[in-house]
CSV table of C-alpha atoms in Angstrom, one decimal:
chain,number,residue,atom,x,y,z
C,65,UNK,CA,8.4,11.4,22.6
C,66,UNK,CA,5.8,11.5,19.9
C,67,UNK,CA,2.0,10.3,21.1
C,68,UNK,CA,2.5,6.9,19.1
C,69,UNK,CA,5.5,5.7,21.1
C,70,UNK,CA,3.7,6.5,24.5
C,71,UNK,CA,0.7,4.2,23.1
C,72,UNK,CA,3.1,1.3,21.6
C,73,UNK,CA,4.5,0.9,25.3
C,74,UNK,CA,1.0,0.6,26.6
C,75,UNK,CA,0.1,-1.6,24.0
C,76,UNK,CA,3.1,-3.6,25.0
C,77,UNK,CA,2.3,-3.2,28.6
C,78,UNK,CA,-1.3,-4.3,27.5
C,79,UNK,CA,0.4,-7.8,25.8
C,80,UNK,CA,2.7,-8.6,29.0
C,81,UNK,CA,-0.1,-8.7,31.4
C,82,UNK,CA,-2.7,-10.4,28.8
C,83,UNK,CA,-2.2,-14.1,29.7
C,84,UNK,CA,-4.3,-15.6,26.8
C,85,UNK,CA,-2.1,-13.8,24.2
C,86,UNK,CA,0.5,-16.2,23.0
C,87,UNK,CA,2.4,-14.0,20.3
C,88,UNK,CA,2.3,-10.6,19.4
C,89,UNK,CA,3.8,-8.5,16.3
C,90,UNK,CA,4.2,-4.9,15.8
C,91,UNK,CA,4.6,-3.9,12.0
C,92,UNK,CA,4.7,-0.7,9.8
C,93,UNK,CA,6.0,2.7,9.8
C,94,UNK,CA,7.2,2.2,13.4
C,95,UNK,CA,8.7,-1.4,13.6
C,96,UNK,CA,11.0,0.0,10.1
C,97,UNK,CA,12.2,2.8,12.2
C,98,UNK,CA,10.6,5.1,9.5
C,99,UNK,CA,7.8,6.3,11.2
C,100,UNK,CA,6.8,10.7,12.1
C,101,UNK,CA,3.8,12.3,13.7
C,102,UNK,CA,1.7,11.3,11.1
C,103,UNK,CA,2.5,7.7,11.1
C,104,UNK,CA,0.3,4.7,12.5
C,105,UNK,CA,0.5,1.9,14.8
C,106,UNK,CA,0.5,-1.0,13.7
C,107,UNK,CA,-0.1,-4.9,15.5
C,108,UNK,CA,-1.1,-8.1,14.9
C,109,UNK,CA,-2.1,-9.9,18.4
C,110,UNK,CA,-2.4,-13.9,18.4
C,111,UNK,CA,-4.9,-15.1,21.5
C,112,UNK,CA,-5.5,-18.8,22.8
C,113,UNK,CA,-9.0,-19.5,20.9
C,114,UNK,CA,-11.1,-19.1,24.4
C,115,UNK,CA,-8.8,-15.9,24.9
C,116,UNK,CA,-10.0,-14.5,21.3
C,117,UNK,CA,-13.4,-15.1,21.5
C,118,UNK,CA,-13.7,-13.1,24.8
C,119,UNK,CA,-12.4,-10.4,23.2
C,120,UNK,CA,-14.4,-6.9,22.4
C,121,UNK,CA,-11.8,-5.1,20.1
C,122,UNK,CA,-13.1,-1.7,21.1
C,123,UNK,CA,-12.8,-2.7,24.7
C,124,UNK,CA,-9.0,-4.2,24.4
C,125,UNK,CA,-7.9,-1.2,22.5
C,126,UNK,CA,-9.8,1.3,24.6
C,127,UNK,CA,-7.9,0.4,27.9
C,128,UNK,CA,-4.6,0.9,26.1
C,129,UNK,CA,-6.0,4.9,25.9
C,130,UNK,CA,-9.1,6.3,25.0
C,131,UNK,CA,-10.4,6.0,21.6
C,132,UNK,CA,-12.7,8.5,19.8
C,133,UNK,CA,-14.1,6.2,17.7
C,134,UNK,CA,-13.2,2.2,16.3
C,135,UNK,CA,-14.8,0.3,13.2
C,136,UNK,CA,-13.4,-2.8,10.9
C,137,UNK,CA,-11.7,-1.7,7.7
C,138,UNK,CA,-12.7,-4.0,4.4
C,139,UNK,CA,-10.0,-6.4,5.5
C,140,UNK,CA,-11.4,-7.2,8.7
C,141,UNK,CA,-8.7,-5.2,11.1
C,142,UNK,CA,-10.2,-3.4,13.8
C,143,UNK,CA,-9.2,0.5,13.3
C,144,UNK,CA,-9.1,2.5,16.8
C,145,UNK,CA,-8.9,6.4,16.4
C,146,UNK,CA,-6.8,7.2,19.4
C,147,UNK,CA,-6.6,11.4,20.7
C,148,UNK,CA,-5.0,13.5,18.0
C,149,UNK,CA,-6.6,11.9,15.1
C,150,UNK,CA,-3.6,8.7,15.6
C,151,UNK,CA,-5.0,5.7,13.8
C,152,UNK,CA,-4.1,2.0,15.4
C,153,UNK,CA,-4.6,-1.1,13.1
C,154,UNK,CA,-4.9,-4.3,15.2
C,155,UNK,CA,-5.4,-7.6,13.9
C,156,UNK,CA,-6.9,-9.8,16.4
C,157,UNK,CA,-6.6,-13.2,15.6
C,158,UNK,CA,-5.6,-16.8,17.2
C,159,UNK,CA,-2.5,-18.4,17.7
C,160,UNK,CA,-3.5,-20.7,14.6
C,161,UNK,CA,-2.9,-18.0,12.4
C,162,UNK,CA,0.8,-17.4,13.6
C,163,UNK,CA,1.8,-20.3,10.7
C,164,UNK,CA,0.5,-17.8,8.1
C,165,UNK,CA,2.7,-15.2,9.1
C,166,UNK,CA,5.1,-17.5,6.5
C,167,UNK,CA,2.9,-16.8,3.2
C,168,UNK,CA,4.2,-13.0,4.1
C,169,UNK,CA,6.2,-11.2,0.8
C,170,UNK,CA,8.4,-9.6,3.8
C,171,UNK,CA,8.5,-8.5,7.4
C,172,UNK,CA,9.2,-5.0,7.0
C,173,UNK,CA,11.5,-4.4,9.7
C,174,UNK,CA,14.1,-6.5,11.7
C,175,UNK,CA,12.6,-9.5,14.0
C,176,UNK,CA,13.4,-7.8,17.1
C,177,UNK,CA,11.6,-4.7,16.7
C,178,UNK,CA,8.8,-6.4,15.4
C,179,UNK,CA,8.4,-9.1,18.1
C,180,UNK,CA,6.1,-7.7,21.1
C,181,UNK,CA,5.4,-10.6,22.7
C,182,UNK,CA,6.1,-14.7,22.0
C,183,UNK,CA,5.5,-16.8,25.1
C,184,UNK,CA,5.6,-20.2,23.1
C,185,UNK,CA,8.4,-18.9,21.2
C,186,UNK,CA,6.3,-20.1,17.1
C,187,UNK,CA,6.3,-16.1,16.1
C,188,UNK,CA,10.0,-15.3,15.4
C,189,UNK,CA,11.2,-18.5,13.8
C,190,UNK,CA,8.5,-17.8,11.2
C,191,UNK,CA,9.1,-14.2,10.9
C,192,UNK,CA,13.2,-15.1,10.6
C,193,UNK,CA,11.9,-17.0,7.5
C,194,UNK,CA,11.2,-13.5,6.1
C,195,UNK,CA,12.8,-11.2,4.0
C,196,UNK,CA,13.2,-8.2,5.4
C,197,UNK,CA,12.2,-5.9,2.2
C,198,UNK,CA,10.7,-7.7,-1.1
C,199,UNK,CA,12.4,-6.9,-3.9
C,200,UNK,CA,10.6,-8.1,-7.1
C,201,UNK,CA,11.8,-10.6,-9.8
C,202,UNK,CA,13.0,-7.3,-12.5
C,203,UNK,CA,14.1,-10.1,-14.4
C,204,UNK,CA,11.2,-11.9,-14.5
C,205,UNK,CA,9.3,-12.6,-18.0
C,206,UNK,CA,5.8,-11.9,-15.9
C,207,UNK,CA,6.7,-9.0,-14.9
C,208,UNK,CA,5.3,-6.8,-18.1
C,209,UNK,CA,2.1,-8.7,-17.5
C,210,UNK,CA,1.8,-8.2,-14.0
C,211,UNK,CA,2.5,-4.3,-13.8
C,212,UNK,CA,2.8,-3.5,-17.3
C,213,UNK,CA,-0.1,-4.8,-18.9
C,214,UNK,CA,-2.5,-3.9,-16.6
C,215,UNK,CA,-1.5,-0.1,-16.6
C,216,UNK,CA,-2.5,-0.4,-20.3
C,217,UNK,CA,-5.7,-1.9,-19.6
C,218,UNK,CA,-6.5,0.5,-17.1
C,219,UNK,CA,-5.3,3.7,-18.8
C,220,UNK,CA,-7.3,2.5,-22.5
C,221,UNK,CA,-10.7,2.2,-20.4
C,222,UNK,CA,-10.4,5.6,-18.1
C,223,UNK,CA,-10.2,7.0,-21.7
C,224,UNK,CA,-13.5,5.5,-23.1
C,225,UNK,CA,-14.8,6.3,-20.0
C,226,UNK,CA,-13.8,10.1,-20.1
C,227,UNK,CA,-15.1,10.6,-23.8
C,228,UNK,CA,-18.6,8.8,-23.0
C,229,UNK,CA,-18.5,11.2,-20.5
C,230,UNK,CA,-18.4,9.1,-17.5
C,231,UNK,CA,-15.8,11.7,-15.5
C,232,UNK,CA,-16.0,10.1,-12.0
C,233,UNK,CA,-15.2,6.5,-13.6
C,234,UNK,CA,-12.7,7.6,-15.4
C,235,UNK,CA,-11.2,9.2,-12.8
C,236,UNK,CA,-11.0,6.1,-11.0
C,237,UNK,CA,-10.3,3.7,-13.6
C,238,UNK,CA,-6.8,6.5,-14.0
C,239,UNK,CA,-6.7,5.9,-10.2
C,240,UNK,CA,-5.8,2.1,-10.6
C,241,UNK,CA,-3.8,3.2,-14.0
C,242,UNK,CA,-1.5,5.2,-11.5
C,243,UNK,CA,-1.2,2.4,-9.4
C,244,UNK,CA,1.2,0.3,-12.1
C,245,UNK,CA,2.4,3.4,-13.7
C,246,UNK,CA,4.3,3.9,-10.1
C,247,UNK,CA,5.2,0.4,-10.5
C,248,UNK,CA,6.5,0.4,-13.8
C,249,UNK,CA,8.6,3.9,-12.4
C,250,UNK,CA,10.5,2.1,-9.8
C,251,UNK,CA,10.8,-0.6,-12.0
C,252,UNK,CA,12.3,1.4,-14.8
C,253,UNK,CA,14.9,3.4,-11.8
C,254,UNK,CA,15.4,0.2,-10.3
C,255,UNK,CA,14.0,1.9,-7.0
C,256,UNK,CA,12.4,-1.0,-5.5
C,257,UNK,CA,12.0,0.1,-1.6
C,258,UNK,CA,8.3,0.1,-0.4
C,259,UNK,CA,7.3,-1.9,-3.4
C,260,UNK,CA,4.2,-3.1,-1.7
C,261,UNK,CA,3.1,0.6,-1.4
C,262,UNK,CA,4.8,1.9,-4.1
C,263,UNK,CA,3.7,5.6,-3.4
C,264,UNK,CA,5.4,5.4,0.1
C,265,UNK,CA,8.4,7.5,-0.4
C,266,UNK,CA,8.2,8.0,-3.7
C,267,UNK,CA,9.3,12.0,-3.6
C,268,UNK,CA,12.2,10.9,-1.7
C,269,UNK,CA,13.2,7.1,-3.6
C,270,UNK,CA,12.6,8.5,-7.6
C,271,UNK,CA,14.0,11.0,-10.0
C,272,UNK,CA,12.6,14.6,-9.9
C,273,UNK,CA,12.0,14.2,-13.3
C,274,UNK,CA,9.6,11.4,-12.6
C,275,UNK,CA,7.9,12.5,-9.9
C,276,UNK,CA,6.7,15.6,-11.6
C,277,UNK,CA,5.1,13.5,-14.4
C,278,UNK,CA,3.6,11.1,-12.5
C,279,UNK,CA,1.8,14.3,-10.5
C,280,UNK,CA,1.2,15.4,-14.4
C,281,UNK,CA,-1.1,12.6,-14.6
C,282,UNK,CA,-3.6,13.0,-11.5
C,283,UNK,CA,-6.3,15.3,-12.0
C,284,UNK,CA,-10.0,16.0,-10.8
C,285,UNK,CA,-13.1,14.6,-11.9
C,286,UNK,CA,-13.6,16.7,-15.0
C,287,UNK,CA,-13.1,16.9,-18.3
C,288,UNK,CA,-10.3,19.2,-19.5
C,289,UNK,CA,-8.4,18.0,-16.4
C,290,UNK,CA,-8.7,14.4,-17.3
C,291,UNK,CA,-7.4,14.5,-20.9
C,292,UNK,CA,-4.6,16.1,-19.7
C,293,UNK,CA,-3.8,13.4,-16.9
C,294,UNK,CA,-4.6,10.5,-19.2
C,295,UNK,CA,-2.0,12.2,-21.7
C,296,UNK,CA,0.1,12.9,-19.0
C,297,UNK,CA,0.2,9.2,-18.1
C,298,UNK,CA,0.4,7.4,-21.8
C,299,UNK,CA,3.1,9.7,-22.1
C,300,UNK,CA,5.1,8.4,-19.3
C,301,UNK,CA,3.6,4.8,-19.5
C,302,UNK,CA,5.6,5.3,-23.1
C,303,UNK,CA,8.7,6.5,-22.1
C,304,UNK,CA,9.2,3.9,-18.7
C,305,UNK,CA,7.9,0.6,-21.3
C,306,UNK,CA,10.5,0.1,-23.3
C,307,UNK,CA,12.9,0.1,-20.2
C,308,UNK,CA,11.1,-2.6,-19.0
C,309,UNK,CA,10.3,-4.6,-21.6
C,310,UNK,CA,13.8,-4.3,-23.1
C,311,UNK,CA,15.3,-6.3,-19.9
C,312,UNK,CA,13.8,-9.0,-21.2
C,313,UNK,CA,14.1,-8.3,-24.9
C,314,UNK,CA,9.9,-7.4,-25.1
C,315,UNK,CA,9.1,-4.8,-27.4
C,316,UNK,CA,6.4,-1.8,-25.8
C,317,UNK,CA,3.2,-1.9,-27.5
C,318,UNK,CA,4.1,1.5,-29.7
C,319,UNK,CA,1.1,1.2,-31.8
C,320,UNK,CA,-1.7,0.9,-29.2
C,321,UNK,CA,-0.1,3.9,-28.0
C,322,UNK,CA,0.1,5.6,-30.3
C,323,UNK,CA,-3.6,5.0,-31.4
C,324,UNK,CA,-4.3,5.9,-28.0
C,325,UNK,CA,-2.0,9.1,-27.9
C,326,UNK,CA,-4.3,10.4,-31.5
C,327,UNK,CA,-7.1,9.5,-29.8
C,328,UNK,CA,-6.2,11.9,-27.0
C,329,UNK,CA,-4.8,14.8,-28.9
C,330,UNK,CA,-8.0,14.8,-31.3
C,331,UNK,CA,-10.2,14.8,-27.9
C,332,UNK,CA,-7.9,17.9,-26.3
C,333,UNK,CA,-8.0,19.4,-29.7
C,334,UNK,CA,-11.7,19.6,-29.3
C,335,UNK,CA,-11.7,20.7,-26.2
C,336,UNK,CA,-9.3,23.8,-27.4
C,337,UNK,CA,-6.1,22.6,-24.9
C,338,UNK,CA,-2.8,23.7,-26.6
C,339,UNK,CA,0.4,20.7,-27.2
């Protein structure tokens, strides 16, 4: 039994005996039946009001096992480090919140692995109004603006940004670029699965082929290695476009890239890279 299991039957353990939780949800690697040694564990825990505000999140978490450290991430979960470097995300929230479960894109996982606990029986009604995965709307005419169109704008900037110079925003400005350019590759292979984390399984879900070009176009924060990435990524953003775009009978923006694509070759030109 890996570590992770031992601590999601104490968590559940934990939820039973709580009697100012109302509902709680297990979600993630786990609750999908995907999960290895590496993998998180994953709740949201719904308290009476008078329940919640008792609550100390390091405390609650630390008498499921001991914790090494615990801090809120940017979102406002509390993150407990458990032995063996296993992270736990826990939302603590009230039973109020149960009704947003609803403005979910999916569950994730089937209702009754992710149902821990549901004494007033609102949690799996609203998660049964789920889909289990989200697929996106391929067919959709927003759908070159929303993953598209932003790759573009990303990719265009990390470029001033390199020849000004500026290696470590360019570096993330390509970041966010690689973001959509994984997008617009499972869009283009009609891979869909993990869309909300569309690097999640991507080795396993896209071609070789495209795997190896979107590694192409990561690099560190310097200067040789960054022309090659950003060339690395119009190139594929040029080749996965037009699959895209042609669903819906949209024309890629050739000549921006292949402004962009001079732009690039005069800068690795200068810089004496060969191709």
């Amino acid at each position: 039994m890996l570590f992770q299991e031992e601590l999601i039957e104490r968590v559940r353990e934990a939820c039973a005996a709580d009697d100012g939780l109302d509902a709680a949800l297990m979600y993630g690697s786990f609750a999908a039946g995907e999960a290895d040694e590496h993998s998180d564990i994953e709740f949201w825990l719904f308290f009476t009001p008078r329940r919640r505000a008792e609550i100390d999140p390091r405390s609650w978490c630390a008498a499921v096992a001991p914790i090494t450290y615990g801090l809120l991430n940017e979102f406002g979960t509390y993150v407990a480090f458990f032995p063996g470097l296993v992270r736990g995300e826990f939302h603590f929230a009230t039973v109020d919140e149960i009704a947003g479960v609803a403005g979910w894109p999916a569950r994730g996982a089937a209702v009754e692995r992710m149902v821990v606990v549901d004494r007033s029986g609102a949690l799996a009604p609203v998660l049964r109004g789920l889909p289990e995965r989200y697929v996106p709307p391929v067919d959709s005419p927003g759908i070159i603006a929303e993953y598209c169109d932003p790759f573009a704008n990303w990719l265009v900037l990390a470029h001033h940004l390199a020849a000004r110079g500026e290696d470590l925003r360019a570096w993330d400005a390509l970041g966010h670029a690689q973001r959509h350019l994984l997008w617009m590759a499972r869009l283009a292979e009609e891979s869909t699965a993990h869309w909300l984390t569309p690097s999640r399984g991507a080795e396993r879900e896209l071609s070789a082929g495209t795997v190896a070009e979107l590694g192409a176009a990561t690099s560190p924060a310097s200067p040789r290695e960054l022309i090659g990435a950003l060339r690395a990524a119009s190139a594929l953003g040029r080749r996965l476009w037009p699959v895209i775009a042609g669903r819906h009978g949209r024309d890629a923006p050739t000549s921006l890239f292949a402004e962009l694509d001079a732009a690039l070759d005069r800068r690795a030109a200068g810089q004496g890279l060969v191709g």
